[in-house]
Amino acid sequence: MVSANLLAVRFGALGDVLLATPLLRAIRQQHPHMRVTVLTHRRYLPLLSDNPRIDEVVGVTRDDSVLAVSARLRVARFSHLLDLENSPRSWPFRLLVPGRWRAAPQYRLARELLIRTKRSHYSQDSNVADRYFEAARHLGVTPDGGPAEFFLNPEAEERADAWLDKIGLGDQRPFVAFAPSAGQATKRWPRDYWVRLVRRIMSTGAGAVFLGGAEDAPLTGSIAARCGAETVNGAGVLSLQGSGAVLKRAAALVTGQTGSMYMAAALGTPLVALFGPTVRAFGYYPYNAARAVLLERNLPCRPCSFSGGEECPLSHHRCLQEIQPDAVYAALCRVLA
C-alpha cells in the first residue's frame, strides 16, 4: 500500500538532474513505500528512466502547456512536493499543483557576490546534491556519502558493446573518453591542447573516443581529425544511455565542466575535469566520486561568471590556457594508478 506520494521537480541541465539522484536514493531508502515521481525536461528522461528509486518520470518540453501538465499532476494528489529547480521555470507548477511545496536554496546572492567580489559568502562549501536535501528535511533524509547514480538499461549496454567491438575498442583495446565541448566558449580548453593530450595518450597504445551531443560534433570532429585516423568521434552518434554505456567501459574520461563529467562520476568511471571561469563554491562538481581529479588555476579573476561566456572578460583566458596538457596527462596517470 502506498503511504505517501512525492513529486520532485528538476529541469536545469544534465548535471542538475543527476545531482538529484542521491536525494532520490535517500528518500527510497528511508521511505520504501513512498511513490516517487520526477518532473524534468523530456531530453533528460534517459537519465532517470531506469532508476529503481523512481516510480515515474514525467518529461516535458518548453512548448508543453504548463496548464495541461499541471492538470495531469493534480490527479496524483501529491502529499509531498519538492521544488529542486526553484526558478521561474518551476514556479508556475507551485501555483497550479496544490499542496505544501518545499524548495531547495539557490544561494543567488552568495553566487553574485562571489563573482563580483571574489570572496565566498556561502555558509558552507557544499555540492548542489547536498543542497537538494534542504528541501526534504521534513522527510528525515540525510546524504549517505554515496555518489550520484546513472542506471543503464541492458539494451544500451549491448549496443555499446557492439559499437565498441565494431571500432576495435573495449575488451579488444582500452580507451580513454574525451568531452572537449561545453555550452560556453570560455569553458572550453584550447583545441591545440586537446590534440597534444590525445596524441600522447594514444602513443601508449590506448584508443580515443570523443563524446558529446549532436551540437558538439563539429568541434569534436575537428579535434579528432587532427589526432589521427584511429580516433573515434561519437558525438551526436550515441544516445544519452549509449554515451553512458561507453563511458562505463572507458578507462577514464578527460572533460571540461560538462554533462559527461557528471555521467562519468555517477557511473564510477575515473575522470579528470578542467575548470576555467567557474569554481567549486558554486556547488557543481563531481559528487562523492571515488576517482576524480579537478584541475583549476587559482587566479584573482576567478570566478568571472556562473556558467561561462562567449569570451574572456579580460581577453586572456588564463584560467584554461595555463592548464597545460602535461599537467592533465599527469593527473590522468594519478587517477588511473
Coordinates of C-alpha atoms in Angstrom, one line a residue:
M1 CA 0.0 0.0 0.0
V2 CA 1.4 3.4 -1.0
S3 CA 1.6 5.5 2.2
A4 CA 2.7 8.8 0.5
N5 CA 3.1 10.3 -2.9
L6 CA 6.0 12.6 -3.7
L7 CA 6.8 14.9 -6.7
A8 CA 10.3 16.3 -7.3
V9 CA 10.8 18.9 -10.0
R10 CA 14.2 19.5 -11.6
F11 CA 14.7 20.7 -15.2
G12 CA 18.1 22.5 -15.4
A13 CA 20.9 20.8 -17.2
L14 CA 22.1 17.2 -17.4
G15 CA 24.3 17.6 -14.3
D16 CA 21.4 19.2 -12.3
V17 CA 19.3 16.1 -12.9
L18 CA 22.0 13.6 -12.0
L19 CA 22.9 15.5 -8.8
A20 CA 19.3 15.0 -7.6
T21 CA 19.8 11.2 -7.5
P22 CA 21.5 11.0 -4.1
L23 CA 18.4 12.6 -2.6
L24 CA 16.1 10.2 -4.5
R25 CA 18.1 7.3 -3.2
A26 CA 17.8 8.5 0.4
I27 CA 14.1 9.0 0.1
R28 CA 13.6 5.5 -1.3
Q29 CA 15.8 4.0 1.5
Q30 CA 14.1 6.0 4.3
H31 CA 10.5 5.7 2.8
P32 CA 10.4 2.4 0.8
H33 CA 6.6 2.6 0.3
M34 CA 6.5 6.2 -0.9
R35 CA 5.7 6.7 -4.6
V36 CA 8.2 8.9 -6.2
T37 CA 7.6 10.9 -9.4
V38 CA 10.1 13.3 -11.0
L39 CA 9.2 16.1 -13.4
T40 CA 12.1 17.0 -15.7
H41 CA 12.9 18.0 -19.3
R42 CA 12.0 15.4 -21.8
R43 CA 15.5 15.1 -23.2
Y44 CA 16.7 14.0 -19.7
L45 CA 14.3 11.1 -19.4
P46 CA 17.0 8.6 -20.2
L47 CA 19.0 9.7 -17.2
L48 CA 16.2 8.6 -14.8
S49 CA 14.1 6.1 -16.8
D50 CA 15.9 3.0 -15.4
N51 CA 16.5 4.4 -11.9
P52 CA 14.9 1.9 -9.4
R53 CA 14.5 4.7 -6.8
I54 CA 11.8 6.4 -9.0
D55 CA 8.3 5.1 -9.9
E56 CA 7.6 7.6 -12.7
V57 CA 9.4 10.2 -14.7
V58 CA 7.3 12.9 -16.4
G59 CA 9.1 14.6 -19.3
V60 CA 8.1 17.9 -20.7
T61 CA 9.4 20.4 -23.3
R62 CA 9.3 24.2 -23.2
D63 CA 6.5 24.0 -25.7
D64 CA 4.2 22.0 -23.5
S65 CA 1.4 23.8 -21.8
V66 CA 2.0 24.4 -18.1
L67 CA -1.7 24.3 -17.5
A68 CA -2.1 20.9 -19.2
V69 CA 0.9 19.4 -17.4
S70 CA -0.3 20.7 -14.0
A71 CA -3.7 19.3 -14.6
R72 CA -2.1 15.9 -15.2
L73 CA -0.1 16.2 -12.0
R74 CA -3.0 17.3 -9.9
V75 CA -4.7 13.9 -10.5
A76 CA -1.9 12.2 -8.4
R77 CA -2.8 14.3 -5.3
F78 CA 0.8 14.5 -4.1
S79 CA 1.4 14.6 -0.4
H80 CA 5.0 15.9 -0.7
L81 CA 6.1 18.5 -3.3
L82 CA 9.8 19.3 -3.7
D83 CA 11.0 22.1 -6.0
L84 CA 14.6 21.3 -6.6
E85 CA 14.6 23.7 -9.6
N86 CA 13.4 26.8 -7.7
S87 CA 13.4 29.1 -10.8
P88 CA 10.9 30.8 -13.0
R89 CA 10.6 27.5 -14.8
S90 CA 9.2 25.7 -11.8
W91 CA 7.3 28.4 -10.0
P92 CA 4.1 28.1 -12.1
F93 CA 3.8 24.5 -11.0
R94 CA 3.9 25.6 -7.4
L95 CA 0.9 27.8 -8.1
L96 CA -1.1 25.2 -10.1
V97 CA -0.4 22.0 -8.3
P98 CA -1.9 22.2 -4.8
G99 CA 0.0 21.2 -1.6
R100 CA 2.8 22.4 0.5
W101 CA 5.9 23.0 -1.6
R102 CA 9.4 23.0 -0.2
A103 CA 12.2 24.4 -2.3
A104 CA 15.9 23.9 -2.4
P105 CA 18.0 27.0 -1.9
Q106 CA 19.8 28.6 -4.9
Y107 CA 22.1 31.0 -3.0
R108 CA 21.8 33.5 -5.8
L109 CA 23.0 36.4 -3.7
A110 CA 26.1 34.5 -2.5
R111 CA 26.8 33.4 -6.0
E112 CA 26.6 37.0 -7.4
L113 CA 28.8 38.3 -4.5
L114 CA 31.4 35.7 -5.2
I115 CA 31.5 36.7 -8.9
R116 CA 31.7 40.4 -8.1
T117 CA 34.0 40.4 -5.0
K118 CA 35.9 37.1 -5.5
R119 CA 35.1 36.4 -1.8
S120 CA 32.9 33.5 -0.8
H121 CA 29.8 34.3 1.1
Y122 CA 28.4 30.8 1.1
S123 CA 27.6 29.5 4.6
Q124 CA 29.5 26.3 3.8
D125 CA 31.2 24.5 0.9
S126 CA 28.6 22.1 -0.3
N127 CA 27.7 20.3 -3.5
V128 CA 24.4 21.1 -5.2
A129 CA 23.4 17.5 -4.4
D130 CA 23.6 18.2 -0.7
R131 CA 21.7 21.5 -1.1
Y132 CA 18.7 19.5 -2.5
F133 CA 18.4 17.7 0.8
E134 CA 17.4 21.0 2.4
A135 CA 14.1 20.8 0.6
A136 CA 13.4 17.4 2.1
R137 CA 14.3 18.0 5.8
H138 CA 10.8 17.1 6.8
L139 CA 11.3 13.6 5.4
G140 CA 14.2 12.9 7.7
V141 CA 16.7 12.1 5.0
T142 CA 20.4 12.8 5.0
P143 CA 23.2 12.2 2.5
D144 CA 24.7 8.7 2.7
G145 CA 28.1 9.6 1.4
G146 CA 27.5 7.8 -1.9
P147 CA 27.8 9.3 -5.4
A148 CA 25.2 10.3 -7.9
E149 CA 23.6 7.4 -9.9
F150 CA 23.1 6.7 -13.6
F151 CA 21.4 3.4 -14.3
L152 CA 21.8 1.9 -17.8
N153 CA 19.3 -0.4 -19.5
P154 CA 20.6 -3.8 -20.9
E155 CA 19.8 -2.7 -24.5
A156 CA 22.0 0.3 -24.2
E157 CA 24.8 -1.8 -22.8
E158 CA 24.5 -4.3 -25.6
R159 CA 24.5 -1.7 -28.3
A160 CA 27.6 0.0 -26.7
D161 CA 29.4 -3.4 -26.7
A162 CA 28.6 -3.9 -30.3
W163 CA 29.6 -0.4 -31.3
L164 CA 32.9 -0.6 -29.4
D165 CA 33.6 -4.1 -30.9
K166 CA 33.0 -2.7 -34.4
I167 CA 35.6 0.0 -33.9
G168 CA 38.1 -2.3 -32.1
L169 CA 37.9 -0.9 -28.6
G170 CA 36.6 -2.1 -25.3
D171 CA 37.7 -5.6 -24.5
Q172 CA 40.0 -5.6 -27.5
R173 CA 41.8 -2.4 -26.6
P174 CA 41.5 0.0 -23.6
F175 CA 40.4 3.5 -24.4
V176 CA 40.1 7.0 -22.9
A177 CA 37.0 9.1 -23.5
F178 CA 37.2 12.8 -24.1
A179 CA 34.5 15.5 -23.9
P180 CA 36.0 18.8 -25.2
S181 CA 32.9 20.8 -25.8
A182 CA 30.9 23.0 -23.4
G183 CA 27.9 25.2 -23.6
Q184 CA 30.0 28.4 -23.4
A185 CA 33.3 29.2 -25.2
T186 CA 35.2 30.2 -22.0
K187 CA 34.6 26.7 -20.5
R188 CA 36.4 25.0 -23.4
W189 CA 40.0 24.0 -23.2
P190 CA 42.1 25.1 -26.2
R191 CA 41.8 22.8 -29.2
D192 CA 45.6 22.5 -29.6
Y193 CA 45.8 21.3 -26.0
W194 CA 43.3 18.5 -26.7
V195 CA 45.3 17.4 -29.8
R196 CA 48.5 17.3 -27.8
L197 CA 47.0 15.4 -24.9
V198 CA 45.1 12.8 -27.1
R199 CA 48.2 12.1 -29.2
R200 CA 50.2 11.5 -26.1
I201 CA 47.6 9.1 -24.6
M202 CA 47.3 7.3 -27.9
S203 CA 51.1 6.8 -28.1
T204 CA 50.7 4.5 -25.1
G205 CA 48.5 2.2 -27.2
A206 CA 45.2 3.4 -25.8
G207 CA 42.3 4.3 -28.0
A208 CA 40.5 7.6 -28.0
V209 CA 36.7 8.2 -28.2
F210 CA 35.1 11.7 -28.3
L211 CA 31.7 12.1 -26.7
G212 CA 29.0 14.8 -26.8
G213 CA 25.7 15.7 -28.4
A214 CA 24.9 16.5 -32.0
E215 CA 25.7 20.2 -31.4
D216 CA 29.2 19.2 -30.3
A217 CA 30.0 17.0 -33.3
P218 CA 31.7 19.8 -35.4
L219 CA 34.1 20.6 -32.6
T220 CA 34.9 17.1 -31.6
G221 CA 35.2 16.1 -35.2
S222 CA 37.7 18.8 -35.9
I223 CA 39.9 17.8 -32.9
A224 CA 39.6 14.1 -33.7
A225 CA 40.7 14.7 -37.3
R226 CA 43.9 16.3 -36.1
C227 CA 44.6 13.5 -33.6
G228 CA 44.9 10.6 -36.1
A229 CA 42.8 8.2 -38.1
E230 CA 42.3 5.9 -35.2
T231 CA 40.3 8.4 -33.1
V232 CA 36.6 7.9 -33.0
N233 CA 34.1 10.8 -32.9
G234 CA 31.0 9.5 -31.1
A235 CA 29.4 13.0 -30.6
G236 CA 25.9 13.0 -32.0
V237 CA 26.1 9.3 -32.7
L238 CA 25.3 7.9 -29.3
S239 CA 22.1 8.5 -27.2
L240 CA 22.4 9.6 -23.5
Q241 CA 22.1 5.9 -22.5
G242 CA 24.6 4.9 -25.2
S243 CA 27.1 7.6 -24.1
G244 CA 26.7 6.4 -20.5
A245 CA 27.4 2.8 -21.5
V246 CA 30.5 3.8 -23.5
L247 CA 31.7 5.9 -20.5
K248 CA 31.2 2.9 -18.2
R249 CA 33.6 0.9 -20.4
A250 CA 36.2 3.7 -20.7
A251 CA 39.4 3.5 -18.7
A252 CA 38.8 7.2 -17.9
L253 CA 37.3 10.5 -19.0
V254 CA 39.0 13.8 -19.6
T255 CA 36.5 16.6 -19.8
G256 CA 35.7 20.2 -19.1
Q257 CA 32.7 21.1 -16.9
T258 CA 30.3 19.2 -19.0
G259 CA 27.3 16.8 -18.6
S260 CA 29.8 14.0 -19.4
M261 CA 31.6 14.8 -16.2
Y262 CA 28.5 14.1 -14.1
M263 CA 27.7 11.0 -16.1
A264 CA 31.2 9.5 -15.5
A265 CA 31.1 10.3 -11.8
A266 CA 27.7 8.6 -11.5
L267 CA 29.0 5.6 -13.3
G268 CA 32.2 5.2 -11.3
T269 CA 34.5 6.0 -14.3
P270 CA 37.8 7.7 -13.3
L271 CA 37.9 11.3 -14.6
V272 CA 39.9 14.4 -14.9
A273 CA 37.9 17.6 -15.1
L274 CA 39.2 21.0 -16.2
F275 CA 37.5 24.1 -14.5
G276 CA 38.0 27.5 -16.0
P277 CA 35.8 30.6 -15.3
T278 CA 33.7 28.8 -12.7
V279 CA 34.6 27.5 -9.2
R280 CA 33.7 24.6 -6.9
A281 CA 32.0 27.0 -4.5
F282 CA 29.0 27.2 -6.9
G283 CA 28.4 23.5 -6.0
Y284 CA 28.7 22.0 -9.4
Y285 CA 31.4 19.4 -9.3
P286 CA 31.7 15.5 -9.3
Y287 CA 29.7 14.4 -6.2
N288 CA 31.5 11.9 -3.9
A289 CA 33.3 10.5 -6.9
A290 CA 35.8 7.9 -5.8
R291 CA 38.3 8.6 -8.6
A292 CA 38.2 12.2 -9.8
V293 CA 40.7 14.9 -10.1
L294 CA 39.6 18.5 -10.7
L295 CA 42.2 20.8 -12.2
E296 CA 41.9 24.6 -11.9
R297 CA 44.1 27.7 -11.6
N298 CA 43.9 29.9 -8.6
L299 CA 43.6 33.3 -10.3
P300 CA 42.4 36.6 -8.9
C301 CA 39.9 36.9 -11.7
R302 CA 38.0 33.7 -11.0
P303 CA 35.1 33.2 -11.0
C304 CA 34.2 35.7 -13.7
S305 CA 30.7 34.2 -14.3
F306 CA 28.4 31.5 -13.1
S307 CA 28.2 29.5 -16.3
G308 CA 30.8 30.9 -18.6
G309 CA 30.5 33.2 -21.6
E310 CA 31.5 33.7 -25.2
E311 CA 34.8 35.4 -24.4
C312 CA 37.1 36.1 -21.5
P313 CA 36.2 39.5 -19.9
L314 CA 40.0 40.2 -19.6
S315 CA 40.8 38.7 -23.1
H316 CA 43.5 36.3 -21.8
H317 CA 41.6 33.1 -20.8
R318 CA 44.4 32.2 -18.4
C319 CA 42.1 30.0 -16.3
L320 CA 42.3 27.3 -19.0
Q321 CA 45.3 28.5 -21.0
E322 CA 47.5 27.8 -18.0
I323 CA 46.4 24.2 -17.5
Q324 CA 48.9 22.5 -19.8
P325 CA 48.5 19.1 -21.4
D326 CA 51.4 17.7 -19.4
A327 CA 49.6 18.5 -16.2
V328 CA 46.4 16.9 -17.4
Y329 CA 48.3 13.8 -18.5
A330 CA 50.0 13.6 -15.1
A331 CA 46.6 13.9 -13.4
L332 CA 45.2 11.1 -15.6
C333 CA 48.1 8.9 -14.6
R334 CA 47.3 9.6 -10.9
V335 CA 43.6 8.9 -11.2
L336 CA 44.4 5.6 -13.0
A337 CA 47.1 4.5 -10.6

